[in-house]
Tab-separated table of C-alpha atoms in Angstrom:
chain	number	residue	atom	x	y	z
A	4	SER	CA	130.205	-97.024	40.826
A	5	LEU	CA	126.775	-95.617	41.625
A	6	SER	CA	125.216	-98.850	40.419
A	7	LYS	CA	126.679	-100.922	43.250
A	8	ALA	CA	124.479	-101.654	46.251
A	9	ASP	CA	126.972	-100.191	48.758
A	10	ALA	CA	127.931	-97.104	46.735
A	11	TRP	CA	126.610	-94.799	49.451
A	12	LYS	CA	129.293	-96.101	51.838
A	13	LYS	CA	132.014	-94.511	49.715
A	14	ALA	CA	130.403	-91.082	49.405
A	15	VAL	CA	132.645	-88.141	50.276
A	16	THR	CA	130.961	-85.056	51.686
A	17	LEU	CA	132.221	-81.574	52.460
A	18	THR	CA	130.031	-79.070	54.263
A	19	ARG	CA	131.151	-75.548	54.980
A	20	ARG	CA	129.205	-73.103	57.100
A	21	ARG	CA	128.737	-69.692	55.523
A	22	GLU	CA	128.292	-66.733	57.810
A	23	GLU	CA	125.605	-64.204	56.867
A	24	TYR	CA	128.147	-61.435	56.343
A	25	GLU	CA	130.217	-63.518	53.923
A	26	ARG	CA	129.552	-62.862	50.267
A	27	LEU	CA	131.036	-66.115	49.069
A	28	PRO	CA	129.398	-67.817	46.111
A	29	VAL	CA	127.176	-70.754	46.858
A	30	MET	CA	126.998	-73.824	44.677
A	31	TYR	CA	126.068	-77.344	45.622
A	32	MET	CA	127.634	-79.924	43.411
A	33	LEU	CA	127.070	-83.656	43.441
A	34	SER	CA	129.090	-85.876	41.167
A	35	SER	CA	130.225	-89.418	40.734
A	36	ASP	CA	133.879	-90.181	41.321
A	37	GLY	CA	134.468	-90.217	37.565
A	38	LEU	CA	134.667	-86.422	37.725
A	39	SER	CA	137.024	-86.012	40.681
A	40	ASN	CA	139.190	-88.924	39.534
A	41	SER	CA	139.742	-87.164	36.207
A	42	TYR	CA	141.994	-84.577	37.870
A	43	LYS	CA	145.558	-85.061	39.043
A	44	ASN	CA	144.827	-83.630	42.509
A	45	ASP	CA	142.157	-82.065	44.718
A	46	GLU	CA	143.255	-78.527	43.898
A	47	GLU	CA	142.667	-79.036	40.166
A	48	PHE	CA	139.265	-80.558	40.906
A	49	LYS	CA	138.292	-77.667	43.220
A	50	LYS	CA	139.407	-75.144	40.596
A	51	THR	CA	137.157	-76.827	38.049
A	52	CYS	CA	134.225	-76.687	40.468
A	53	ALA	CA	134.782	-72.946	40.864
A	54	ASP	CA	135.029	-72.621	37.068
A	55	TYR	CA	131.626	-74.277	36.691
A	56	TYR	CA	130.165	-71.754	39.133
A	57	ASP	CA	131.698	-68.875	37.181
A	58	LEU	CA	130.288	-70.261	33.921
A	59	LEU	CA	126.814	-70.546	35.426
A	60	LYS	CA	127.001	-67.025	36.780
A	61	GLU	CA	128.333	-65.509	33.556
A	62	HIS	CA	126.449	-67.477	30.896
A	63	GLY	CA	123.409	-68.861	32.686
A	64	VAL	CA	121.938	-72.296	33.220
A	65	LYS	CA	120.717	-72.789	29.673
A	66	ALA	CA	124.107	-72.167	28.061
A	67	VAL	CA	125.954	-74.376	30.539
A	68	SER	CA	123.414	-77.193	30.336
A	69	CYS	CA	123.732	-77.227	26.538
A	70	GLN	CA	127.487	-77.852	26.830
A	71	LEU	CA	127.716	-79.894	30.017
A	72	LYS	CA	127.406	-83.339	28.427
A	73	THR	CA	130.244	-82.544	26.008
A	74	TRP	CA	132.456	-81.070	28.736
A	75	LEU	CA	131.946	-84.043	31.047
A	76	GLN	CA	132.613	-86.501	28.233
A	77	GLU	CA	135.852	-84.694	27.342
A	78	THR	CA	136.854	-84.590	31.005
A	79	SER	CA	136.347	-88.338	31.277
A	80	GLU	CA	138.213	-89.086	28.049
A	81	MET	CA	141.209	-86.987	29.127
A	82	GLY	CA	141.055	-88.191	32.729
A	83	SER	CA	139.655	-91.255	34.445
A	84	GLY	CA	137.830	-92.795	31.494
A	85	ASP	CA	134.936	-93.482	33.849
A	86	ASP	CA	131.370	-92.311	33.319
A	87	ILE	CA	130.477	-89.020	35.009
A	88	THR	CA	127.199	-88.005	36.576
A	89	ALA	CA	126.937	-84.464	37.915
A	90	LEU	CA	124.317	-82.189	39.440
A	91	PHE	CA	124.820	-78.484	40.086
A	92	ALA	CA	122.604	-76.169	42.128
A	93	TYR	CA	123.681	-72.607	42.659
A	94	GLU	CA	122.468	-69.390	44.237
A	95	LYS	CA	122.300	-66.349	42.008
A	96	GLU	CA	123.753	-63.224	43.539
């Protein structure tokens, strides 16, 4: 839980270097474990992260932010049952 004093010790980080010539999408995503624990495996979680990027790109920040609370609540209810905190930052192409 993020509310525990030693929560930072359990943080999981992935950093990937992007070469200048690569045209890969860029999105930074921070979330509590309630989100990742709501999926049966890492592949499903990673797919969802990519889906969020696609939604931002296609529909824009305003549309996604209007729905995000509902989506995260549904994800929790169908998955871990834990609260979910998430932050997304992405680069427009």
